[in-house]
Coordinates of C-alpha atoms and ligand atoms in Angstrom, one line a residue:
Chain A
X1 CA 33.6 -28.6 -62.1
X2 CA 36.3 -29.6 -64.6
X3 CA 39.9 -28.5 -64.4
X4 CA 41.1 -25.1 -65.7
X5 CA 44.3 -25.1 -67.7
X6 CA 46.3 -21.9 -67.5
X7 CA 49.0 -21.5 -70.1
X8 CA 52.3 -20.1 -68.7
X9 CA 53.8 -17.5 -70.9
X10 CA 57.5 -16.9 -70.8
X11 CA 60.0 -15.1 -72.9
X12 CA 63.7 -14.8 -72.8
X13 CA 64.1 -16.3 -69.4
X14 CA 61.2 -14.6 -67.7
X15 CA 57.8 -15.8 -66.7
X16 CA 55.5 -13.1 -67.9
X17 CA 53.3 -11.4 -65.3
X18 CA 50.1 -12.3 -67.2
X19 CA 50.7 -15.9 -66.3
X20 CA 50.4 -15.1 -62.6
X21 CA 47.4 -12.9 -63.2
X22 CA 45.6 -15.7 -64.9
X23 CA 46.4 -18.2 -62.2
X24 CA 45.1 -15.8 -59.6
X25 CA 41.9 -15.0 -61.6
X26 CA 41.3 -18.8 -62.3
X27 CA 41.4 -19.5 -58.6
X28 CA 38.1 -17.7 -58.1
X29 CA 36.3 -19.7 -60.8
X30 CA 35.8 -23.0 -59.0
X31 CA 37.8 -25.7 -60.7
X32 CA 41.2 -27.2 -60.0
X33 CA 43.7 -24.7 -61.4
X34 CA 46.4 -26.4 -63.5
X35 CA 49.3 -24.3 -64.7
X36 CA 50.6 -25.7 -68.0
X37 CA 54.3 -24.9 -68.5
X38 CA 56.0 -25.7 -71.8
X39 CA 59.6 -24.7 -71.2
X40 CA 63.2 -25.7 -71.3
X41 CA 65.1 -25.8 -68.0
X42 CA 62.3 -23.8 -66.5
X43 CA 62.1 -25.3 -63.0
X44 CA 62.1 -21.8 -61.5
X45 CA 59.0 -21.0 -63.5
X46 CA 57.4 -24.2 -62.3
X47 CA 58.1 -23.3 -58.7
X48 CA 56.7 -19.8 -59.2
X49 CA 53.5 -21.2 -60.8
X50 CA 53.1 -23.7 -58.1
X51 CA 52.6 -20.8 -55.6
X52 CA 49.3 -19.9 -57.3
X53 CA 48.2 -23.3 -58.9
X54 CA 46.8 -26.5 -57.5
X55 CA 49.0 -28.4 -60.0
X56 CA 51.7 -27.7 -62.5
X57 CA 52.0 -29.8 -65.7
X58 CA 55.5 -29.2 -66.8
X59 CA 57.0 -30.3 -70.1
X60 CA 60.7 -29.7 -70.1
X61 CA 62.2 -29.8 -73.6
X62 CA 64.6 -27.6 -75.6
X63 CA 61.7 -27.4 -78.2
X64 CA 60.0 -25.0 -75.8
X65 CA 62.8 -22.6 -75.0
X66 CA 61.2 -20.0 -77.3
X67 CA 57.6 -19.7 -78.1
X68 CA 56.6 -21.4 -81.4
X69 CA 53.0 -21.7 -82.5
X70 CA 53.5 -25.1 -84.1
X71 CA 55.3 -26.7 -81.1
X72 CA 52.9 -25.1 -78.6
X73 CA 49.8 -26.1 -80.5
X74 CA 50.9 -29.7 -80.9
X75 CA 51.8 -30.0 -77.2
X76 CA 48.8 -28.3 -75.9
X77 CA 46.3 -30.2 -77.9
X78 CA 47.8 -33.5 -76.8
X79 CA 47.8 -32.4 -73.2
X80 CA 44.2 -31.2 -73.4
X81 CA 43.1 -34.5 -75.1
X82 CA 44.8 -36.5 -72.4
X83 CA 43.7 -34.5 -69.3
X84 CA 40.3 -33.1 -70.5
X85 CA 40.1 -29.7 -68.9
X86 CA 36.9 -27.7 -69.3
X87 CA 38.5 -24.4 -69.8
X88 CA 41.9 -23.1 -71.1
X89 CA 43.0 -19.6 -70.3
X90 CA 45.9 -17.8 -71.9
X91 CA 47.0 -14.1 -72.2
X92 CA 45.7 -12.0 -75.0
X93 CA 49.3 -11.3 -76.0
X94 CA 51.5 -11.7 -79.0
X95 CA 51.7 -15.4 -78.0
X96 CA 48.0 -16.0 -77.2
X97 CA 46.7 -14.3 -80.3
X98 CA 49.0 -16.4 -82.4
X99 CA 48.1 -19.7 -80.8
X100 CA 44.5 -19.7 -79.5
X101 CA 42.5 -19.4 -82.8
X102 CA 44.4 -22.3 -84.4
X103 CA 44.1 -24.5 -81.3
X104 CA 40.4 -23.7 -81.0
X105 CA 39.7 -24.7 -84.6
X106 CA 41.7 -27.9 -84.2
X107 CA 39.9 -28.9 -81.0
X108 CA 36.5 -27.6 -82.0
X109 CA 36.5 -25.5 -78.8
X110 CA 34.6 -22.2 -78.7
X111 CA 37.0 -19.3 -78.3
X112 CA 36.4 -15.8 -77.1
X113 CA 39.4 -13.4 -77.3
X114 CA 40.6 -10.4 -75.4
X115 CA 38.1 -10.8 -72.6
X116 CA 38.1 -8.1 -69.8
X117 CA 35.7 -9.8 -67.4
X118 CA 34.6 -13.4 -66.6
X119 CA 31.9 -15.2 -64.7
X120 CA 31.1 -18.9 -64.8
X121 CA 27.7 -20.5 -65.2
X122 CA 28.7 -24.0 -64.1
X123 CA 31.4 -25.2 -66.5
X124 CA 30.4 -22.5 -69.0
X125 CA 32.2 -19.2 -69.1
X126 CA 30.3 -15.9 -69.5
X127 CA 32.9 -13.5 -70.8
X128 CA 32.7 -9.8 -71.3
X129 CA 34.9 -8.1 -74.0
X130 CA 35.1 -4.7 -75.6
X131 CA 34.0 -3.4 -79.0
X132 CA 34.8 -0.2 -80.8
X133 CA 38.0 0.6 -79.1
X134 CA 36.5 0.3 -75.6
X135 CA 33.4 2.4 -76.3
X136 CA 31.1 -0.6 -75.6
X137 CA 31.1 -3.8 -73.5
X138 CA 29.9 -6.9 -75.2
X139 CA 28.4 -9.8 -73.2
X140 CA 29.1 -13.0 -75.0
X141 CA 27.2 -16.3 -74.9
X142 CA 29.3 -19.4 -75.9
X143 CA 28.0 -22.5 -77.7
X144 CA 27.6 -25.6 -75.5
X145 CA 30.8 -27.6 -75.6
X146 CA 33.1 -29.8 -73.5
X147 CA 36.0 -27.4 -73.8
X148 CA 36.2 -23.6 -74.0
X149 CA 39.2 -21.4 -74.7
X150 CA 39.6 -17.7 -73.6
X151 CA 42.4 -15.2 -74.2
X152 CA 42.4 -12.7 -71.4
X153 CA 43.5 -9.1 -71.6
X154 CA 46.5 -8.3 -69.5
X155 CA 45.7 -6.7 -66.1
X156 CA 42.2 -8.1 -66.1
X157 CA 43.1 -10.0 -63.0
X158 CA 45.6 -9.0 -60.3
X159 CA 48.5 -11.3 -59.5
X160 CA 48.0 -12.5 -56.0
X161 CA 50.6 -13.3 -53.4
X162 CA 51.7 -17.0 -53.6
X163 CA 49.4 -19.0 -51.3
X164 CA 49.4 -22.5 -52.7
X165 CA 52.0 -25.2 -53.1
X166 CA 50.7 -27.1 -56.1
X167 CA 52.3 -30.3 -57.1
X168 CA 54.8 -30.0 -60.0
X169 CA 54.2 -32.9 -62.3
X170 CA 56.9 -33.4 -65.0
X171 CA 55.4 -34.9 -68.1
X172 CA 57.1 -36.3 -71.2
X173 CA 56.9 -34.1 -74.2
X174 CA 53.9 -35.3 -76.1
X175 CA 55.4 -33.9 -79.4
X176 CA 57.5 -36.6 -80.9
X177 CA 58.0 -35.3 -84.4
X178 CA 60.3 -32.4 -85.4
X179 CA 58.9 -28.9 -85.7
X180 CA 58.8 -28.7 -89.5
X181 CA 57.1 -25.7 -90.9
X182 CA 57.8 -22.8 -88.6
X183 CA 61.2 -22.1 -87.2
X184 CA 62.1 -19.5 -84.5
X185 CA 65.1 -17.4 -85.7
X186 CA 65.7 -14.6 -83.2
X187 CA 64.4 -11.8 -81.1
X188 CA 65.4 -8.3 -82.1
X189 CA 65.1 -5.4 -79.6
X190 CA 63.5 -2.1 -80.8
X191 CA 66.0 0.6 -81.7
X192 CA 67.0 3.0 -79.0
X193 CA 66.4 6.7 -79.9
X194 CA 67.9 9.9 -78.7
X195 CA 65.4 10.5 -75.9
X196 CA 64.5 7.9 -73.4
X197 CA 60.9 8.8 -72.6
X198 CA 60.8 6.4 -69.7
X199 CA 63.1 8.8 -67.9
X200 CA 61.1 12.0 -68.7
X201 CA 59.5 13.8 -65.8
X202 CA 57.0 15.6 -68.0
X203 CA 55.5 14.2 -71.2
X204 CA 53.2 15.6 -73.9
X205 CA 51.6 12.6 -75.6
X206 CA 50.6 13.3 -79.2
X207 CA 47.8 11.4 -80.9
X208 CA 46.2 11.0 -84.3
X209 CA 44.0 14.0 -83.4
X210 CA 46.7 16.3 -84.6
X211 CA 45.6 15.2 -88.1
X212 CA 48.7 16.1 -90.0
X213 CA 52.4 16.3 -89.2
X214 CA 52.3 19.9 -90.1
X215 CA 50.6 20.5 -86.8
X216 CA 53.4 18.9 -84.9
X217 CA 55.3 22.2 -84.2
X218 CA 52.3 23.3 -82.1
X219 CA 53.0 20.4 -79.8
X220 CA 56.7 20.8 -79.9
X221 CA 56.3 24.4 -78.8
X222 CA 54.0 23.3 -75.9
X223 CA 56.5 20.7 -74.9
X224 CA 59.4 23.1 -74.9
X225 CA 57.4 25.7 -72.9
X226 CA 56.7 23.0 -70.3
X227 CA 60.2 21.5 -70.4
X228 CA 58.6 18.2 -71.4
X229 CA 59.5 15.6 -74.0
X230 CA 57.1 14.4 -76.7
X231 CA 55.6 11.0 -76.6
X232 CA 53.2 9.4 -79.1
X233 CA 50.4 7.0 -79.7
X234 CA 50.9 4.2 -82.1
X235 CA 48.8 5.9 -84.7
X236 CA 51.3 8.8 -84.8
X237 CA 54.3 6.4 -85.0
X238 CA 52.6 4.3 -87.7
X239 CA 52.0 7.5 -89.7
X240 CA 55.7 8.3 -89.4
X241 CA 55.2 11.6 -87.6
X242 CA 57.3 10.6 -84.6
X243 CA 59.9 7.9 -84.3
X244 CA 59.0 4.5 -82.8
X245 CA 61.0 5.1 -79.6
X246 CA 58.5 7.7 -78.6
X247 CA 55.6 5.3 -78.6
X248 CA 53.8 4.7 -75.3
X249 CA 51.7 1.6 -74.8
X250 CA 51.6 -2.2 -74.9
X251 CA 53.9 -2.5 -78.0
X252 CA 55.9 0.6 -77.0
X253 CA 57.1 2.0 -73.7
X254 CA 55.7 2.1 -70.2
X255 CA 56.1 5.6 -68.7
X256 CA 55.3 7.0 -65.3
X257 CA 56.0 10.7 -65.5
X258 CA 54.9 13.3 -63.1
X259 CA 52.7 14.8 -65.9
X260 CA 51.2 13.0 -68.9
X261 CA 49.4 15.5 -71.1
X262 CA 47.5 13.4 -73.7
X263 CA 46.6 15.6 -76.7
X264 CA 44.3 14.1 -79.4
X265 CA 44.7 10.6 -78.0
X266 CA 41.5 8.5 -77.8
X267 CA 42.7 6.3 -74.9
X268 CA 42.7 2.8 -76.4
X269 CA 43.7 0.3 -73.7
X270 CA 46.8 -0.5 -75.7
X271 CA 47.9 3.1 -75.2
X272 CA 46.6 3.4 -71.6
X273 CA 48.5 0.3 -70.4
X274 CA 51.7 2.3 -71.0
X275 CA 50.8 5.5 -69.2
X276 CA 48.1 4.8 -66.6
X277 CA 50.8 4.8 -63.9
X278 CA 51.6 8.5 -64.5
X279 CA 51.2 10.7 -61.5
X280 CA 49.0 13.3 -63.1
X281 CA 47.1 12.8 -66.3
X282 CA 45.5 15.5 -68.4
X283 CA 43.6 15.0 -71.6
X284 CA 42.7 17.4 -74.4
X285 CA 40.2 15.8 -76.8
X286 CA 37.2 17.1 -78.7
X287 CA 35.2 13.9 -78.1
X288 CA 33.6 14.1 -74.6
X289 CA 33.1 10.3 -74.8
X290 CA 36.8 9.5 -75.5
X291 CA 37.9 6.7 -73.1
X292 CA 41.0 8.8 -72.2
X293 CA 38.7 11.0 -70.0
X294 CA 38.0 7.9 -67.9
X295 CA 41.6 7.8 -66.7
X296 CA 42.6 11.5 -66.8
X297 CA 42.2 13.6 -63.7
X298 CA 41.7 16.8 -65.6
X299 CA 40.3 17.2 -69.1
X300 CA 39.5 19.8 -71.7
X301 CA 36.9 18.9 -74.3
X302 CA 37.8 21.1 -77.3
X303 CA 39.7 21.5 -80.5
X304 CA 43.4 20.9 -79.7
X305 CA 44.4 23.3 -82.5
X306 CA 42.8 26.1 -80.4
X307 CA 43.7 24.9 -76.9
X308 CA 47.3 24.0 -77.4
X309 CA 48.6 27.4 -78.6
X310 CA 46.6 29.1 -75.8
X311 CA 48.1 26.8 -73.3
X312 CA 51.6 27.4 -74.6
X313 CA 51.1 31.1 -74.2
X314 CA 49.8 30.7 -70.6
X315 CA 52.7 28.5 -69.6
X316 CA 55.2 31.0 -71.1
X317 CA 53.5 33.8 -69.1
X318 CA 53.6 31.8 -65.9
X319 CA 57.3 31.1 -66.4
X320 CA 57.9 34.7 -67.2
Chain B
X1 CA 53.7 -15.1 -105.7
X2 CA 49.9 -15.4 -105.7
X3 CA 48.4 -13.5 -102.9
X4 CA 45.0 -13.1 -101.3
X5 CA 44.2 -10.1 -99.1
X6 CA 41.1 -10.0 -96.9
X7 CA 39.6 -6.6 -96.2
X8 CA 36.8 -5.4 -94.0
X9 CA 34.6 -2.3 -94.1
X10 CA 34.3 -0.9 -90.6
X11 CA 32.6 2.1 -88.9
X12 CA 34.9 4.9 -87.9
X13 CA 34.1 5.2 -84.2
X14 CA 37.3 6.8 -82.9
X15 CA 35.8 10.3 -82.9
X16 CA 32.1 9.6 -82.7
X17 CA 29.6 8.8 -80.0
X18 CA 28.6 5.1 -80.2
X19 CA 24.9 4.4 -79.4
X20 CA 23.5 1.0 -78.9
X21 CA 20.5 0.4 -81.2
X22 CA 17.1 -0.9 -80.2
X23 CA 18.0 -4.6 -80.6
X24 CA 20.6 -4.1 -77.9
X25 CA 23.1 -6.1 -80.0
X26 CA 24.1 -3.5 -82.6
X27 CA 24.9 0.2 -82.9
X28 CA 23.2 3.0 -84.6
X29 CA 25.2 3.6 -87.8
X30 CA 23.2 6.4 -89.4
X31 CA 25.7 9.1 -88.5
X32 CA 28.9 7.1 -88.7
X33 CA 31.3 7.2 -91.7
X34 CA 32.8 3.9 -92.8
X35 CA 36.4 3.1 -94.0
X36 CA 38.7 0.2 -94.6
X37 CA 39.9 -1.5 -91.4
X38 CA 43.2 0.1 -90.5
X39 CA 45.3 -3.0 -90.4
X40 CA 43.8 -4.3 -93.6
X41 CA 45.0 -1.2 -95.4
X42 CA 48.5 -2.1 -94.4
X43 CA 47.9 -5.7 -95.5
X44 CA 46.8 -4.5 -99.0
X45 CA 50.0 -2.3 -99.2
X46 CA 52.2 -5.2 -98.2
X47 CA 50.7 -7.5 -100.9
X48 CA 51.2 -4.8 -103.5
X49 CA 54.8 -4.2 -102.4
X50 CA 55.6 -7.9 -102.7
X51 CA 53.9 -8.0 -106.2
X52 CA 55.9 -5.0 -107.3
X53 CA 59.1 -6.6 -106.1
X54 CA 58.8 -10.2 -107.2
X55 CA 55.7 -10.3 -109.4
X56 CA 52.5 -12.1 -108.9
X57 CA 48.8 -11.4 -108.4
X58 CA 46.7 -9.9 -105.6
X59 CA 43.2 -11.2 -105.1
X60 CA 41.0 -9.1 -102.8
X61 CA 38.2 -10.7 -100.7
X62 CA 35.7 -9.0 -98.5
X63 CA 32.7 -10.3 -96.5
X64 CA 30.0 -7.6 -96.4
X65 CA 27.1 -6.0 -98.4
X66 CA 27.5 -4.0 -101.6
X67 CA 28.8 -1.0 -99.7
X68 CA 32.0 -3.0 -99.2
X69 CA 32.7 -2.5 -102.9
X70 CA 34.0 0.9 -101.9
X71 CA 36.8 -0.7 -99.9
X72 CA 37.3 -3.5 -102.4
X73 CA 37.7 -1.0 -105.2
X74 CA 40.2 1.0 -103.2
X75 CA 42.3 -2.1 -102.9
X76 CA 42.0 -2.8 -106.6
X77 CA 42.9 0.9 -107.4
X78 CA 46.1 0.5 -105.5
X79 CA 47.2 -2.6 -107.4
X80 CA 44.8 -5.5 -106.7
X81 CA 44.0 -7.7 -109.6
X82 CA 40.7 -9.5 -108.9
X83 CA 38.0 -9.3 -106.3
X84 CA 35.4 -11.5 -104.6
X85 CA 32.7 -10.2 -102.3
X86 CA 30.9 -12.7 -100.1
X87 CA 27.4 -11.5 -99.4
X88 CA 24.7 -13.5 -97.8
X89 CA 22.1 -12.7 -95.1
X90 CA 23.1 -16.1 -93.5
X91 CA 26.3 -14.4 -92.5
X92 CA 24.5 -12.0 -90.1
X93 CA 25.8 -12.5 -86.5
X94 CA 29.0 -14.4 -87.6
X95 CA 31.9 -14.4 -85.2
X96 CA 35.5 -14.7 -86.3
X97 CA 35.3 -18.5 -86.6
X98 CA 32.2 -18.3 -88.9
X99 CA 33.8 -15.6 -91.0
X100 CA 37.0 -17.6 -91.3
X101 CA 35.0 -20.6 -92.6
X102 CA 33.5 -18.4 -95.3
X103 CA 36.9 -17.0 -96.2
X104 CA 38.5 -20.4 -96.2
X105 CA 35.8 -21.7 -98.6
X106 CA 36.6 -18.9 -100.9
X107 CA 40.4 -19.1 -100.7
X108 CA 40.4 -22.8 -101.3
X109 CA 39.1 -22.2 -104.8
X110 CA 42.0 -19.9 -105.6
X111 CA 45.7 -20.4 -106.3
X112 CA 47.6 -18.9 -103.4
X113 CA 51.0 -18.8 -101.8
X114 CA 50.3 -16.1 -99.2
X115 CA 47.1 -14.9 -97.6
X116 CA 47.2 -11.6 -95.7
X117 CA 44.6 -10.3 -93.3
X118 CA 44.7 -7.4 -90.8
X119 CA 46.0 -8.1 -87.3
X120 CA 42.6 -7.3 -85.9
X121 CA 39.4 -5.5 -86.9
X122 CA 38.8 -2.1 -85.4
X123 CA 35.1 -2.8 -84.7
X124 CA 35.2 -6.1 -82.7
X125 CA 38.9 -6.2 -82.0
X126 CA 38.9 -10.0 -81.9
X127 CA 42.1 -10.9 -83.7
X128 CA 40.8 -14.3 -84.6
X129 CA 40.0 -14.5 -88.4
X130 CA 43.5 -14.8 -89.8
X131 CA 44.9 -17.5 -87.6
X132 CA 41.6 -19.5 -87.6
X133 CA 41.7 -19.2 -91.5
X134 CA 45.2 -20.7 -91.5
X135 CA 44.1 -23.7 -89.4
X136 CA 41.1 -24.2 -91.6
X137 CA 43.3 -24.2 -94.7
X138 CA 45.9 -26.4 -93.0
X139 CA 48.8 -24.0 -93.6
X140 CA 51.2 -22.2 -91.2
X141 CA 50.5 -18.8 -89.9
X142 CA 52.0 -15.9 -88.0
X143 CA 50.1 -13.1 -86.2
X144 CA 51.0 -9.5 -85.6
X145 CA 53.5 -9.4 -88.5
X146 CA 55.5 -6.2 -89.0
X147 CA 58.1 -7.5 -91.4
X148 CA 57.9 -9.8 -94.4
X149 CA 60.8 -11.0 -96.5
X150 CA 60.3 -13.6 -99.3
X151 CA 63.3 -15.9 -99.2
X152 CA 65.3 -16.6 -102.3
X153 CA 63.7 -19.9 -103.2
X154 CA 60.3 -18.2 -103.2
X155 CA 58.9 -21.2 -101.1
X156 CA 59.7 -19.8 -97.7
X157 CA 59.4 -16.4 -96.0
X158 CA 61.0 -14.8 -93.0
X159 CA 58.6 -12.7 -90.9
X160 CA 58.9 -10.5 -87.9
X161 CA 56.1 -10.6 -85.3
X162 CA 55.7 -7.6 -83.1
X163 CA 55.4 -8.5 -79.4
X164 CA 54.8 -6.5 -76.2
X165 CA 57.3 -3.7 -75.7
X166 CA 58.0 -3.6 -79.5
X167 CA 60.2 -6.7 -79.3
X168 CA 60.4 -8.4 -82.7
X169 CA 60.2 -12.2 -83.0
X170 CA 61.7 -13.4 -86.3
X171 CA 60.8 -16.7 -87.7
X172 CA 60.9 -18.6 -91.0
X173 CA 58.0 -20.4 -92.5
X174 CA 57.0 -22.5 -95.4
X175 CA 54.6 -21.3 -98.0
X176 CA 51.7 -21.3 -98.5
X177 CA 50.9 -19.4 -95.3
X178 CA 48.6 -16.9 -93.7
X179 CA 49.9 -13.7 -92.1
X180 CA 48.0 -11.2 -90.0
X181 CA 49.5 -7.8 -90.7
X182 CA 50.1 -5.2 -88.0
X183 CA 49.8 -1.5 -88.6
X184 CA 53.0 0.4 -89.3
X185 CA 54.6 -2.3 -91.4
X186 CA 54.7 0.0 -94.4
X187 CA 53.4 3.3 -95.6
X188 CA 50.1 2.7 -97.4
X189 CA 50.0 4.6 -100.7
X190 CA 47.2 6.7 -102.0
X191 CA 45.4 5.3 -105.0
X192 CA 46.3 7.1 -108.2
X193 CA 43.6 8.7 -110.3
X194 CA 44.3 6.2 -113.1
X195 CA 44.1 3.3 -110.6
X196 CA 40.7 4.5 -109.3
X197 CA 39.4 4.8 -112.9
X198 CA 40.6 1.3 -113.8
X199 CA 39.2 -0.2 -110.6
X200 CA 35.8 1.3 -111.2
X201 CA 35.5 -0.8 -114.3
X202 CA 36.6 -4.1 -112.8
X203 CA 34.1 -6.8 -112.0
X204 CA 33.7 -7.9 -108.4
X205 CA 32.5 -11.5 -108.2
X206 CA 29.7 -11.8 -105.7
X207 CA 29.3 -15.1 -104.0
X208 CA 26.7 -16.5 -101.6
X209 CA 27.5 -19.0 -98.9
X210 CA 25.9 -21.7 -101.1
X211 CA 28.2 -20.7 -104.0
X212 CA 31.1 -21.4 -101.7
X213 CA 29.8 -24.9 -100.9
X214 CA 28.8 -24.1 -97.4
X215 CA 25.6 -24.8 -95.6
X216 CA 24.0 -21.6 -94.1
X217 CA 24.1 -23.3 -90.7
X218 CA 27.9 -23.2 -90.9
X219 CA 28.0 -19.4 -90.7
X220 CA 26.0 -16.8 -88.9
X221 CA 25.1 -17.3 -85.3
X222 CA 24.5 -21.0 -85.8
X223 CA 28.0 -21.5 -87.1
X224 CA 29.8 -19.3 -84.6
X225 CA 31.6 -20.1 -81.4
X226 CA 30.0 -17.3 -79.5
X227 CA 27.1 -15.0 -80.0
X228 CA 26.8 -11.4 -78.8
X229 CA 24.0 -11.3 -76.3
X230 CA 24.0 -7.6 -75.5
X231 CA 26.0 -4.5 -75.5
X232 CA 26.3 -2.2 -72.5
X233 CA 28.1 1.1 -71.9
X234 CA 31.2 0.5 -69.9
X235 CA 31.2 1.6 -66.3
X236 CA 33.9 4.3 -66.1
X237 CA 35.5 5.0 -62.8
X238 CA 35.8 8.6 -61.7
X239 CA 35.8 10.7 -64.8
X240 CA 38.2 13.6 -65.3
X241 CA 37.3 17.0 -64.0
X242 CA 36.3 18.8 -67.2
X243 CA 37.5 22.4 -67.4
X244 CA 34.8 24.7 -68.8
X245 CA 35.2 27.8 -71.0
X246 CA 36.6 28.9 -74.3
X247 CA 40.1 27.8 -75.2
X248 CA 41.7 30.9 -73.6
X249 CA 39.8 30.2 -70.3
X250 CA 40.4 26.4 -70.2
X251 CA 44.1 26.9 -71.1
X252 CA 44.4 29.4 -68.3
X253 CA 42.7 27.1 -65.8
X254 CA 44.9 24.2 -66.8
X255 CA 48.1 26.3 -66.6
X256 CA 47.0 27.3 -63.1
X257 CA 46.4 23.7 -62.0
X258 CA 49.8 22.7 -63.4
X259 CA 51.5 25.5 -61.5
X260 CA 49.7 24.6 -58.3
X261 CA 50.9 21.0 -58.7
X262 CA 54.4 22.3 -59.1
X263 CA 54.6 21.0 -62.7
X264 CA 55.3 24.4 -64.2
Ligands
LIG1 C1 48.6 -5.5 -80.8 C2 48.4 -4.0 -80.7 C3 49.3 -3.3 -80.0 C4 49.1 -1.9 -79.9 N1 50.0 -1.2 -79.3 C5 49.8 0.2 -79.1 C6 50.7 1.0 -78.3 O1 51.8 0.5 -77.8 N2 50.5 2.3 -78.2 C7 49.4 2.9 -78.7 O2 49.2 4.1 -78.5 N3 48.5 2.2 -79.4 C8 48.7 0.8 -79.6 N4 47.8 0.1 -80.4 C9 46.8 0.9 -81.2 C10 45.6 1.3 -80.4 O3 44.6 0.3 -80.4 C11 45.0 2.6 -81.0 O4 44.7 2.3 -82.3 C12 45.9 3.8 -80.9 O5 46.3 4.0 -79.6 C13 45.1 5.0 -81.4 O6 45.9 6.1 -81.3 P1 45.2 7.6 -81.1 O7 44.6 7.7 -79.8 O8 46.3 8.6 -81.4 O9 44.2 7.7 -82.4 P2 42.6 7.6 -82.4 O10 42.1 6.4 -81.7 O11 42.3 7.8 -83.8 O12 42.2 8.9 -81.6 C14 42.3 10.2 -82.1 C15 41.7 11.1 -81.0 O13 41.9 12.4 -81.4 C16 40.7 13.2 -81.1 N5 40.7 14.4 -82.0 C17 40.6 14.4 -83.3 N6 40.7 15.7 -83.8 C18 40.9 16.4 -82.7 C19 41.0 17.9 -82.5 N7 41.0 18.7 -83.5 N8 41.1 18.3 -81.2 C20 41.1 17.4 -80.2 N9 40.9 16.1 -80.3 C21 40.8 15.6 -81.5 C22 39.6 12.2 -81.4 O14 38.4 12.6 -80.7 C23 40.1 10.9 -81.0 O15 39.8 10.6 -79.6 C24 48.0 -1.3 -80.5 C25 47.1 -2.0 -81.2 C26 47.2 -3.4 -81.3 C27 46.2 -4.2 -82.0

C-alpha cells in the first residue's frame, strides 16, 4: 500500500489535537503514515508527531509560521508530486476546508470532505459522511485515481498515546517564490462578554426553535428560576437574539456544565462538539428525530412554548 | 465592483423527518419545504451591501431546475441585477467538483471582481464548491469568511475568516477572488414589495451544460470525484429517555429528575 500523508495543523504555537487524531486513525489503515509538518521553528511539533507517525516530513520556514492557503498549497502539491502518497488526510477545519478543494483540483485528486468514518479497499478509501445536518449517513464511492484527499471531521478518531518514534526528515522548502496574492495579517480573538458560560454550572441552551426573539423572555425566566445562564446555538447568535459570547460549539465555546438544557436546538455536530462533555444533558424539541436526542440523557418531545413555562412554574414550586 | 453570487435551493430538513427514497440514494421530498441555502442568503446580502457602498453589479447564478427561480428571484428582489440558471439533466448526481466546473464555465463568461458562495450547503454540507471554483478560475480564495472590507484601491480586499473557537484570521487578497461566506456576517434583509414586483419581471437566462461549452461527461456522476452509493440512517447510541405526558406532566417529571440530581 502507498504512503499516507497526514497534514499537521497548528495555530499560534500549538499543534492542534486533530493532527494527532488523524495520525492515530491513519495508523489503522495499512500504509506508512507520514506526518507532513509545514512550520517555522516547530521542532517540538515534529517530535510530537513522530510519536504517532512512521516518518515526519518537516519543512521549517518562516513562510509557514501562520497558515496561508497559497503557501500551503504550493508546498503540499510539490511534496505530494515528489513523494507520491496514495492518500492525504487533513482535518475538516477552518484550515482544511480552505485548502483541500483547491489542492484537489490542482492535482486532479478525488476529494471527499467532512468524513466521519473510513475503511480502505486496498489503496482506495471508502468514506462515510453525513447529509442533512446529521440525519443521514452517505456512503461514498470515489473515482479510481492514484491519489485521494479526505478531510476528516474532528473527533472521528481518538488520539492515541505516543507509541512510535518516526524519523524526522527535514526537507528544504519546495516553495521558492514569494507568496504573492494572499497575505496573512493577524488573528483577532472573539470579544469577551459579561458572562463566561464556560464557568457556568447550569446552562439553558437556546436554539432557533424559539422562532422569534420575543420568546426569549420565556427562556430567561426558566434560566433565572434554575439559577442558570443562557447559552445559544449559532443560529440564535447569527439572528442577533443573543450575543456571540453565548455561542456553544465548534466556532463558539466548549462548555461542561452540570446541566445543559437544550431548548429548540436540533443537535448539529458543530453545536454538540461544544457541549457533549456536559454532565447531564436534557433536550426539549418537537422533532422526535432531532439528533440532540441521541446525546441527551432525558428528553421531552413537545412544543417548547408550552413546556418551558410549565417547567419554570414547577421549578419555582420546588424551590418554594 | 462586479460581483457574482451563487445560490442553491435546498430542502428544509431541520424540523422534518428525512426518509430515504426507493433508489436508496435520494430522499423523499414530497412533504419537505424548500428555501435558499442559509449561508447563500448571507452571501447575497454581502454582495448587495458592497454594491450599495461602492457601486457595481450583482449577478446571480444557480444550478437547479425551474423551481430554483424562486430563490433566484428572491436574490434579485433584494438587489441583484441579472441572473443565470444552469439546468441540465446531465448535472444529476454531480458532486461539489462537478458543480464547480459548471459554475466556473458560467462565471468565465462574465466580468467579475468578486464571486461569493455560501460557506457550505445545508443539504450535503460538503464545503467544496467555492474553493474548487476559485482554483478552476485560477484566482485566490478564502473560505468561512465573516468579514469583508474592500480596500481603497478597489483591487484588493481584507477578509476575516472564522476559525474554531470563533478566532478570526485576517488576510489581504488580490482581486478577482472567490469568498465562501459564513452565516452571521451580516443581517440579511427582507425583500421589499417593490423589489419583489420588479424581480418577477426580470429575465432569468437558462443555460444547458452545452451552452456553457462543457461536455455532459464533465458533470454529473461521470464528472464527479465521488458518487453517493447509498444513504443509511445513522446508528444512534443510547437514545434519551423520553418523558411522556402533556406539558404539565413532562415538566413535572423533568423538575423531579433535576431535583433528584441535586440540580434544583
Ligand atoms: C463552520 C461552521 C461552524 C459552526 N459552528 C457552530 C457553533 O459553534 N455552534 C452552533 O450551535 N452551530 C454551529 N454551526 C451551525 C450548525 O451547523 C447548525 O446550523 C446550528 O447549530 C443550528 O442551530 P439550531 O439547532 O438552533 O437550529 P436548527 O437546526 O434550525 O434547529 C431548530 C430546532 O428547533 C426545533 N423546534 C422548532 N420549533 C420548536 C418548538 N416550538 N418547540 C420545540 N422545538 C422546536 C426543531 O425541531 C429543530 O430541531 C456551524 C456551522 C458551520 C458550517
